mmCIF file of C-alpha atoms and ligand atoms in Angstrom:
data_model
loop_
_atom_site.group_PDB
_atom_site.id
_atom_site.type_symbol
_atom_site.label_atom_id
_atom_site.label_comp_id
_atom_site.label_asym_id
_atom_site.label_seq_id
_atom_site.Cartn_x
_atom_site.Cartn_y
_atom_site.Cartn_z
ATOM 1 C CA ASN A 1 75.285 -24.371 39.976
ATOM 2 C CA GLU A 2 76.920 -27.565 41.194
ATOM 3 C CA LYS A 3 79.123 -27.631 44.243
ATOM 4 C CA PRO A 4 82.759 -28.700 43.594
ATOM 5 C CA GLN A 5 83.656 -32.240 44.596
ATOM 6 C CA SER A 6 86.501 -32.913 46.969
ATOM 7 C CA PRO A 7 88.198 -36.190 46.069
ATOM 8 C CA LYS A 8 88.325 -37.679 49.596
ATOM 9 C CA GLN A 9 85.431 -37.303 51.958
ATOM 10 C CA SER A 10 84.389 -39.059 55.109
ATOM 11 C CA VAL A 11 81.791 -41.770 54.532
ATOM 12 C CA GLY A 12 78.568 -42.009 56.484
ATOM 13 C CA PRO A 13 77.353 -39.346 58.889
ATOM 14 C CA ASP A 14 76.775 -41.038 62.237
ATOM 15 C CA TYR A 15 77.850 -44.629 62.027
ATOM 16 C CA ARG A 16 81.143 -44.484 63.914
ATOM 17 C CA PRO A 17 83.320 -42.020 65.810
ATOM 18 C CA GLU A 18 84.932 -39.348 63.643
ATOM 19 C CA LYS A 19 88.464 -40.750 63.923
ATOM 20 C CA GLN A 20 87.341 -44.239 62.850
ATOM 21 C CA LYS A 21 85.428 -43.012 59.819
ATOM 22 C CA PRO A 22 86.794 -44.239 56.483
ATOM 23 C CA THR A 23 87.407 -41.688 53.798
ATOM 24 C CA ALA A 24 86.306 -42.359 50.265
ATOM 25 C CA THR A 25 85.146 -40.467 47.235
ATOM 26 C CA VAL A 26 81.500 -39.720 47.714
ATOM 27 C CA SER A 27 78.898 -38.429 45.298
ATOM 28 C CA THR A 28 79.112 -34.958 43.825
ATOM 29 C CA GLU A 29 76.290 -32.872 45.253
ATOM 30 C CA VAL A 30 73.979 -31.016 42.908
ATOM 31 C CA SER A 31 71.575 -28.276 43.755
ATOM 32 C CA PHE A 32 68.531 -29.520 41.845
ATOM 33 C CA ASP A 33 65.596 -30.111 44.157
ATOM 34 C CA ASN A 34 64.343 -33.003 42.038
ATOM 35 C CA VAL A 35 67.581 -35.031 42.331
ATOM 36 C CA HIS A 36 67.774 -37.443 45.266
ATOM 37 C CA ILE A 37 71.142 -39.042 45.967
ATOM 38 C CA LEU A 38 71.139 -42.101 48.243
ATOM 39 C CA PRO A 39 72.806 -41.475 51.628
ATOM 40 C CA GLN A 40 76.551 -42.045 51.233
ATOM 41 C CA THR A 41 76.759 -44.764 53.850
ATOM 42 C CA PRO A 42 79.766 -47.092 54.238
ATOM 43 C CA GLN A 43 77.490 -49.897 52.997
ATOM 44 C CA LEU A 44 76.597 -48.107 49.750
ATOM 45 C CA ILE A 45 80.170 -47.000 49.110
ATOM 46 C CA ALA A 46 81.403 -50.572 49.630
ATOM 47 C CA LEU A 47 78.792 -51.893 47.164
ATOM 48 C CA LEU A 48 79.772 -49.229 44.604
ATOM 49 C CA THR A 49 83.463 -50.062 45.133
ATOM 50 C CA MET A 50 82.737 -53.690 44.275
ATOM 51 C CA ILE A 51 80.904 -52.947 41.011
ATOM 52 C CA ARG A 52 83.409 -50.280 39.903
ATOM 53 C CA ASP A 53 86.392 -52.642 40.303
ATOM 54 C CA LYS A 54 87.464 -53.959 36.914
ATOM 55 C CA ASN A 55 88.539 -57.214 38.602
ATOM 56 C CA THR A 56 85.038 -57.983 39.940
ATOM 57 C CA ASP A 57 83.695 -61.017 38.093
ATOM 58 C CA ARG A 58 80.234 -61.199 36.543
ATOM 59 C CA ALA A 59 78.568 -63.116 39.375
ATOM 60 C CA ASP A 60 79.728 -60.581 41.972
ATOM 61 C CA PHE A 61 78.893 -57.686 39.669
ATOM 62 C CA ILE A 62 75.304 -58.961 39.395
ATOM 63 C CA PHE A 63 74.997 -59.642 43.116
ATOM 64 C CA TYR A 64 76.300 -56.238 44.273
ATOM 65 C CA SER A 65 74.461 -54.321 41.539
ATOM 66 C CA ASN A 66 71.249 -55.978 42.672
ATOM 67 C CA ARG A 67 71.841 -54.805 46.220
ATOM 68 C CA ILE A 68 72.215 -51.186 45.033
ATOM 69 C CA ILE A 69 69.187 -51.517 42.759
ATOM 70 C CA ARG A 70 67.173 -52.662 45.749
ATOM 71 C CA LEU A 71 68.203 -49.512 47.694
ATOM 72 C CA LEU A 72 67.234 -47.328 44.715
ATOM 73 C CA VAL A 73 63.825 -48.954 44.425
ATOM 74 C CA GLU A 74 63.176 -48.589 48.154
ATOM 75 C CA GLU A 75 64.115 -44.898 47.986
ATOM 76 C CA GLY A 76 62.009 -44.437 44.836
ATOM 77 C CA LEU A 77 58.981 -45.912 46.595
ATOM 78 C CA ASN A 78 59.368 -43.271 49.363
ATOM 79 C CA HIS A 79 58.343 -40.678 46.768
ATOM 80 C CA LEU A 80 54.968 -42.231 46.063
ATOM 81 C CA PRO A 81 51.853 -40.828 47.747
ATOM 82 C CA VAL A 82 50.501 -42.479 50.893
ATOM 83 C CA VAL A 83 47.284 -42.090 52.837
ATOM 84 C CA GLU A 84 46.817 -42.519 56.557
ATOM 85 C CA HIS A 85 45.854 -46.080 57.465
ATOM 86 C CA THR A 86 45.224 -47.323 60.999
ATOM 87 C CA VAL A 87 45.351 -51.029 61.768
ATOM 88 C CA THR A 88 44.636 -53.158 64.815
ATOM 89 C CA THR A 89 47.473 -55.389 65.988
ATOM 90 C CA PRO A 90 47.006 -58.981 67.266
ATOM 91 C CA VAL A 91 47.190 -57.640 70.858
ATOM 92 C CA GLY A 92 44.194 -55.432 70.257
ATOM 93 C CA ARG A 93 45.960 -52.071 70.036
ATOM 94 C CA THR A 94 45.853 -49.664 67.120
ATOM 95 C CA TYR A 95 48.743 -48.461 65.069
ATOM 96 C CA ALA A 96 48.325 -45.271 63.050
ATOM 97 C CA GLY A 97 50.255 -45.977 59.855
ATOM 98 C CA VAL A 98 50.097 -45.295 56.165
ATOM 99 C CA MET A 99 49.399 -47.211 52.992
ATOM 100 C CA PHE A 100 50.478 -46.575 49.415
ATOM 101 C CA GLN A 101 47.987 -44.909 47.180
ATOM 102 C CA GLY A 102 48.000 -45.175 43.416
ATOM 103 C CA LYS A 103 49.177 -47.666 40.843
ATOM 104 C CA ILE A 104 52.747 -47.987 39.667
ATOM 105 C CA CYS A 105 54.626 -49.609 36.839
ATOM 106 C CA GLY A 106 58.257 -49.988 35.814
ATOM 107 C CA VAL A 107 59.623 -49.074 32.413
ATOM 108 C CA SER A 108 63.090 -50.318 31.556
ATOM 109 C CA ILE A 109 65.271 -48.792 28.879
ATOM 110 C CA MET A 110 66.650 -51.851 27.050
ATOM 111 C CA ARG A 111 69.030 -53.568 27.433
ATOM 112 C CA ALA A 112 70.811 -52.391 30.603
ATOM 113 C CA GLY A 113 67.586 -51.145 32.270
ATOM 114 C CA GLU A 114 66.197 -54.683 32.209
ATOM 115 C CA ALA A 115 68.845 -55.578 34.800
ATOM 116 C CA MET A 116 66.845 -53.439 37.266
ATOM 117 C CA GLU A 117 63.524 -55.213 36.723
ATOM 118 C CA GLN A 118 64.115 -57.958 39.283
ATOM 119 C CA GLY A 119 64.928 -55.431 42.015
ATOM 120 C CA LEU A 120 61.588 -53.731 41.322
ATOM 121 C CA ARG A 121 59.746 -57.072 41.336
ATOM 122 C CA ASP A 122 61.391 -57.982 44.655
ATOM 123 C CA CYS A 123 59.838 -54.901 46.246
ATOM 124 C CA CYS A 124 56.534 -54.710 44.362
ATOM 125 C CA ARG A 125 54.879 -58.051 43.810
ATOM 126 C CA SER A 126 53.284 -58.529 40.326
ATOM 127 C CA VAL A 127 54.304 -55.036 39.213
ATOM 128 C CA ARG A 128 53.636 -54.332 35.521
ATOM 129 C CA ILE A 129 56.821 -53.607 33.584
ATOM 130 C CA GLY A 130 57.038 -51.983 30.163
ATOM 131 C CA LYS A 131 60.052 -51.684 27.895
ATOM 132 C CA ILE A 132 61.534 -49.070 25.598
ATOM 133 C CA LEU A 133 64.353 -49.687 23.112
ATOM 134 C CA ILE A 134 66.269 -46.603 22.066
ATOM 135 C CA GLN A 135 69.439 -46.806 19.999
ATOM 136 C CA ARG A 136 71.689 -44.378 18.250
ATOM 137 C CA ASP A 137 70.638 -43.828 14.644
ATOM 138 C CA GLU A 138 73.708 -44.783 12.557
ATOM 139 C CA GLU A 139 73.124 -41.931 10.086
ATOM 140 C CA THR A 140 72.318 -39.072 12.413
ATOM 141 C CA SER A 141 74.045 -40.284 15.646
ATOM 142 C CA GLN A 142 70.902 -39.160 17.457
ATOM 143 C CA PRO A 143 68.979 -41.464 19.813
ATOM 144 C CA LYS A 144 66.068 -43.121 17.978
ATOM 145 C CA LEU A 145 63.053 -45.012 19.310
ATOM 146 C CA PHE A 146 63.081 -48.575 17.936
ATOM 147 C CA TYR A 147 60.471 -50.334 20.072
ATOM 148 C CA ASP A 148 58.158 -49.817 23.014
ATOM 149 C CA LYS A 149 55.710 -51.974 24.911
ATOM 150 C CA LEU A 150 53.953 -50.139 27.702
ATOM 151 C CA PRO A 151 50.926 -50.935 29.908
ATOM 152 C CA GLU A 152 47.808 -49.621 28.161
ATOM 153 C CA ASP A 153 46.716 -47.725 31.279
ATOM 154 C CA ILE A 154 50.177 -46.174 31.860
ATOM 155 C CA ALA A 155 48.682 -42.678 31.963
ATOM 156 C CA ASP A 156 46.991 -43.626 35.274
ATOM 157 C CA ARG A 157 50.159 -44.948 36.861
ATOM 158 C CA TRP A 158 53.301 -43.684 38.547
ATOM 159 C CA VAL A 159 56.249 -44.740 36.408
ATOM 160 C CA LEU A 160 59.612 -45.928 37.699
ATOM 161 C CA LEU A 161 61.924 -45.460 34.705
ATOM 162 C CA LEU A 162 64.917 -47.827 34.926
ATOM 163 C CA ASP A 163 68.370 -47.328 33.382
ATOM 164 C CA PRO A 164 71.525 -48.004 35.425
ATOM 165 C CA MET A 165 73.942 -45.508 33.798
ATOM 166 C CA PHE A 166 72.781 -41.906 33.390
ATOM 167 C CA ALA A 167 75.510 -40.583 31.045
ATOM 168 C CA THR A 168 74.394 -37.871 28.587
ATOM 169 C CA GLY A 169 70.747 -38.528 29.406
ATOM 170 C CA GLY A 170 69.851 -38.677 25.684
ATOM 171 C CA SER A 171 68.072 -42.031 25.869
ATOM 172 C CA ALA A 172 66.364 -41.207 29.159
ATOM 173 C CA ALA A 173 65.106 -37.892 27.727
ATOM 174 C CA MET A 174 63.676 -39.687 24.695
ATOM 175 C CA ALA A 175 62.053 -42.284 26.989
ATOM 176 C CA VAL A 176 60.457 -39.482 29.029
ATOM 177 C CA GLU A 177 59.093 -37.926 25.817
ATOM 178 C CA VAL A 178 57.567 -41.319 24.910
ATOM 179 C CA LEU A 179 55.955 -41.594 28.361
ATOM 180 C CA LYS A 180 54.623 -38.024 28.151
ATOM 181 C CA SER A 181 53.186 -38.723 24.671
ATOM 182 C CA ARG A 182 51.257 -41.633 26.260
ATOM 183 C CA GLY A 183 49.730 -39.264 28.808
ATOM 184 C CA VAL A 184 52.033 -39.790 31.833
ATOM 185 C CA PRO A 185 52.459 -36.431 33.621
ATOM 186 C CA GLU A 186 56.122 -35.495 34.173
ATOM 187 C CA ASP A 187 55.676 -35.298 37.929
ATOM 188 C CA ARG A 188 54.597 -38.938 38.032
ATOM 189 C CA ILE A 189 57.888 -40.194 36.609
ATOM 190 C CA LEU A 190 60.814 -41.299 38.809
ATOM 191 C CA PHE A 191 64.052 -42.032 37.014
ATOM 192 C CA LEU A 192 66.146 -44.589 38.949
ATOM 193 C CA ASN A 193 69.824 -45.045 38.099
ATOM 194 C CA LEU A 194 73.010 -46.257 39.778
ATOM 195 C CA ILE A 195 75.568 -43.749 38.521
ATOM 196 C CA ALA A 196 74.886 -40.365 36.912
ATOM 197 C CA SER A 197 77.100 -37.757 35.272
ATOM 198 C CA PRO A 198 76.822 -34.124 36.358
ATOM 199 C CA GLU A 199 76.309 -33.080 32.733
ATOM 200 C CA GLY A 200 73.506 -35.594 32.191
ATOM 201 C CA VAL A 201 71.764 -34.547 35.427
ATOM 202 C CA ALA A 202 72.013 -30.828 34.616
ATOM 203 C CA ASN A 203 70.645 -31.149 31.063
ATOM 204 C CA PHE A 204 67.881 -33.516 32.087
ATOM 205 C CA CYS A 205 66.742 -31.577 35.159
ATOM 206 C CA LYS A 206 66.520 -28.338 33.196
ATOM 207 C CA LYS A 207 64.426 -30.090 30.562
ATOM 208 C CA PHE A 208 62.183 -31.958 33.022
ATOM 209 C CA PRO A 209 62.043 -29.916 36.223
ATOM 210 C CA LYS A 210 59.051 -31.787 37.657
ATOM 211 C CA LEU A 211 60.450 -35.304 37.172
ATOM 212 C CA ARG A 212 62.375 -36.887 40.064
ATOM 213 C CA VAL A 213 65.754 -38.518 39.691
ATOM 214 C CA VAL A 214 66.921 -41.072 42.265
ATOM 215 C CA THR A 215 70.569 -42.044 41.953
ATOM 216 C CA ALA A 216 73.175 -43.790 44.083
ATOM 217 C CA PHE A 217 76.030 -41.550 42.953
ATOM 218 C CA ILE A 218 76.929 -38.595 40.759
ATOM 219 C CA ASP A 219 80.345 -39.142 39.228
ATOM 220 C CA GLN A 220 82.981 -36.703 37.986
ATOM 221 C CA GLY A 221 81.968 -36.478 34.317
ATOM 222 C CA LEU A 222 82.099 -38.105 30.901
ATOM 223 C CA ASP A 223 85.077 -39.132 28.746
ATOM 224 C CA GLU A 224 85.380 -38.507 25.006
ATOM 225 C CA LYS A 225 83.280 -41.628 24.267
ATOM 226 C CA ASN A 226 80.571 -40.485 26.706
ATOM 227 C CA TYR A 227 81.470 -43.153 29.268
ATOM 228 C CA ILE A 228 80.961 -42.023 32.850
ATOM 229 C CA ILE A 229 84.212 -41.492 34.756
ATOM 230 C CA PRO A 230 85.395 -43.007 37.000
ATOM 231 C CA GLY A 231 82.237 -45.053 36.259
ATOM 232 C CA LEU A 232 82.254 -48.811 35.918
ATOM 233 C CA GLY A 233 82.583 -49.410 32.168
ATOM 234 C CA ASP A 234 79.704 -50.791 30.142
ATOM 235 C CA PHE A 235 77.012 -51.881 32.602
ATOM 236 C CA GLY A 236 75.152 -54.075 30.091
ATOM 237 C CA ASP A 237 78.291 -55.937 29.072
ATOM 238 C CA ARG A 238 79.338 -56.546 32.682
ATOM 239 C CA PHE A 239 75.848 -57.651 33.776
ATOM 240 C CA TYR A 240 74.989 -59.831 30.776
ATOM 241 C CA THR A 241 78.122 -61.061 29.118
ATOM 242 C CA MET A 242 81.542 -60.579 30.726
HETATM 243 N N1 URA B 1 76.512 -46.726 29.672
HETATM 244 C C1 URA B 1 77.343 -47.561 30.354
HETATM 245 O O1 URA B 1 77.110 -48.753 30.456
HETATM 246 N N2 URA B 1 78.451 -47.009 30.932
HETATM 247 C C2 URA B 1 78.741 -45.696 30.861
HETATM 248 O O2 URA B 1 79.750 -45.290 31.406
HETATM 249 C C3 URA B 1 77.862 -44.860 30.141
HETATM 250 C C4 URA B 1 76.754 -45.398 29.548
#
C-alpha cells in the first residue's frame, strides 16, 4: 500500500516560486498513519545530501547528522502530550500556552543509536538515557539481545527509541519487545531514525501499529546485504571511525 516514488520531485512546498524550486529525490511516501516523515524542505534535503555523499569527511558527517538528529528530536517531542498552561509576561499580560506533561527517556540501540544521544540531550536537559545492545547471533543469524540498561521506572515514561538507520527493522523490533516486556505500552514509544527502508517500515508498522515512527526519509529499498539504498553506507563506521 505504498505510493510509487518518482525519482525527481520538487523540494519544499512554499519556500520559493515554482520555477526557482530545486528538484531532488524526496522521501517515498507511505500510507501508515503512525509514520511521520519530516517535511522535505530544501534545508533537510541539503543536510541529507551532505551525509549521503561518500566524499564527506567524518567531521562534516557528524556535524550534518547532528543537525538532522536535532530536527528528528524536535518533531518527536511534538508527539508528547501537553496541557494548557497560561503564563504572565513581564509586561503584565497573559499568554495562553501549553506545557509538556509526562516523563520521557531515550533508549539508544548500540552502537549507532548512541550517536543520537547528544541531540536528545540538547533538547531535553538531564534526560535519562538507557541502552540496548542487539547483535546478530553468529549461529542463527537472528538478532539477539546482548545487553540492556534501562531506567528502573521506564514503564512510567515516554520512550524515544534511537537508531539512525532503519533497514530491516529486526533490531528495532527486538528493542521494542524488550521495552514492552519492561511494561512500556507500545503507544508510548517513538522510534526516531534518519533513513528508513520501505520494507522495514512496512514490517514494523504491521507488527506495532500503535508505535510512532519519526524519520527524515524513506529510501528506495535494501540491497542484498541489507544496506539501505541509496542510503549512506554504514552509519556507525562513518560517525565513529572513518
Ligand atoms: N545500518 C547502516 O549503518 N546502514 C545501512 O544501510 C543499514 C543498516
